[in-house]
Amino acid sequence: MLPPNLFDNYFDIKSLSLDAWEKKVPEYEAPADKKFASILVPTVDTTRYSWLLNALLMTKKPVMFCGDSGTAKTVTVFSAFRQLDTDKYMFLNVNFSSRTTSKNFQDIIEENIDKRSLKAYGPKSAGKKMVLFIDDLNMPVIDKYGTQAPNALLKFLVERNQLYQRGGDLELRDIVDVQYVSCMSPPGGGNNKVDPRLMSLYCTFNITTPSQKATQ
């Protein structure tokens, strides 16, 4: 028998031992909005990914889920969000597309933040942190310089937690109490490759196709 590993098991702090993820899989509950797209049947994989996402959010680390279409990346992310305390967190969902520009992206962010102090801006709900979730991160068009303008802006934001005001005095503003989660498909087959400098800022996980055991 193979020894237990950290991927198939989690470390239970109470018992100070490795325990199987199967024990943490919750019972299925129908989505409150009754939408088919919101249905997620809990499996070992979805339970593990949700736990990792929430654990990294607690340590203020950006998280990236990368996987093929149909691997339930987005639904898994929203399932994990539902486990967070809504008195402490608010969520902003942004879907990138081939028509998304850096200005579109910045306008959406600025519509959801307010001035906190001299140059600091944060979520409009005082006392809450905002989780900025970007779906289809690799969709923006690659320009003649080989870059994706929205992702170049995102890199600056994630790396420095700052944004320049467009127009006016080009004031450099500090963005506070914002955390970053993204999803994308692997590059190739029509999917754009994302700047590795942006990818390096995320804790990235590959979402695999559900196993036959999980779909039974």
XYZ file of N, CA and C in Angstrom, residues 1-6 8-9 18:
27
model
N 0.843 -1.199 0.000
C 0.000 0.000 0.000
C 0.878 1.249 0.000
N 0.515 2.228 -0.866
C 1.287 3.462 -0.930
C 1.053 4.308 0.311
N 2.078 5.020 0.773
C 1.898 5.888 1.937
C 0.978 7.052 1.608
N 0.298 7.637 2.589
C -0.596 8.778 2.338
C 0.185 9.974 1.815
N -0.445 10.773 0.984
C 0.210 11.982 0.480
C -0.665 13.195 0.750
N -0.079 14.382 0.587
C -0.768 15.616 0.944
C -1.833 16.003 -0.080
N -3.990 13.660 -1.624
C -5.151 12.800 -1.376
C -5.691 12.956 0.041
N -4.944 13.636 0.891
C -5.333 13.794 2.289
C -5.116 15.227 2.746
N -3.000 12.951 9.152
C -3.545 13.055 7.805
C -4.870 12.319 7.738
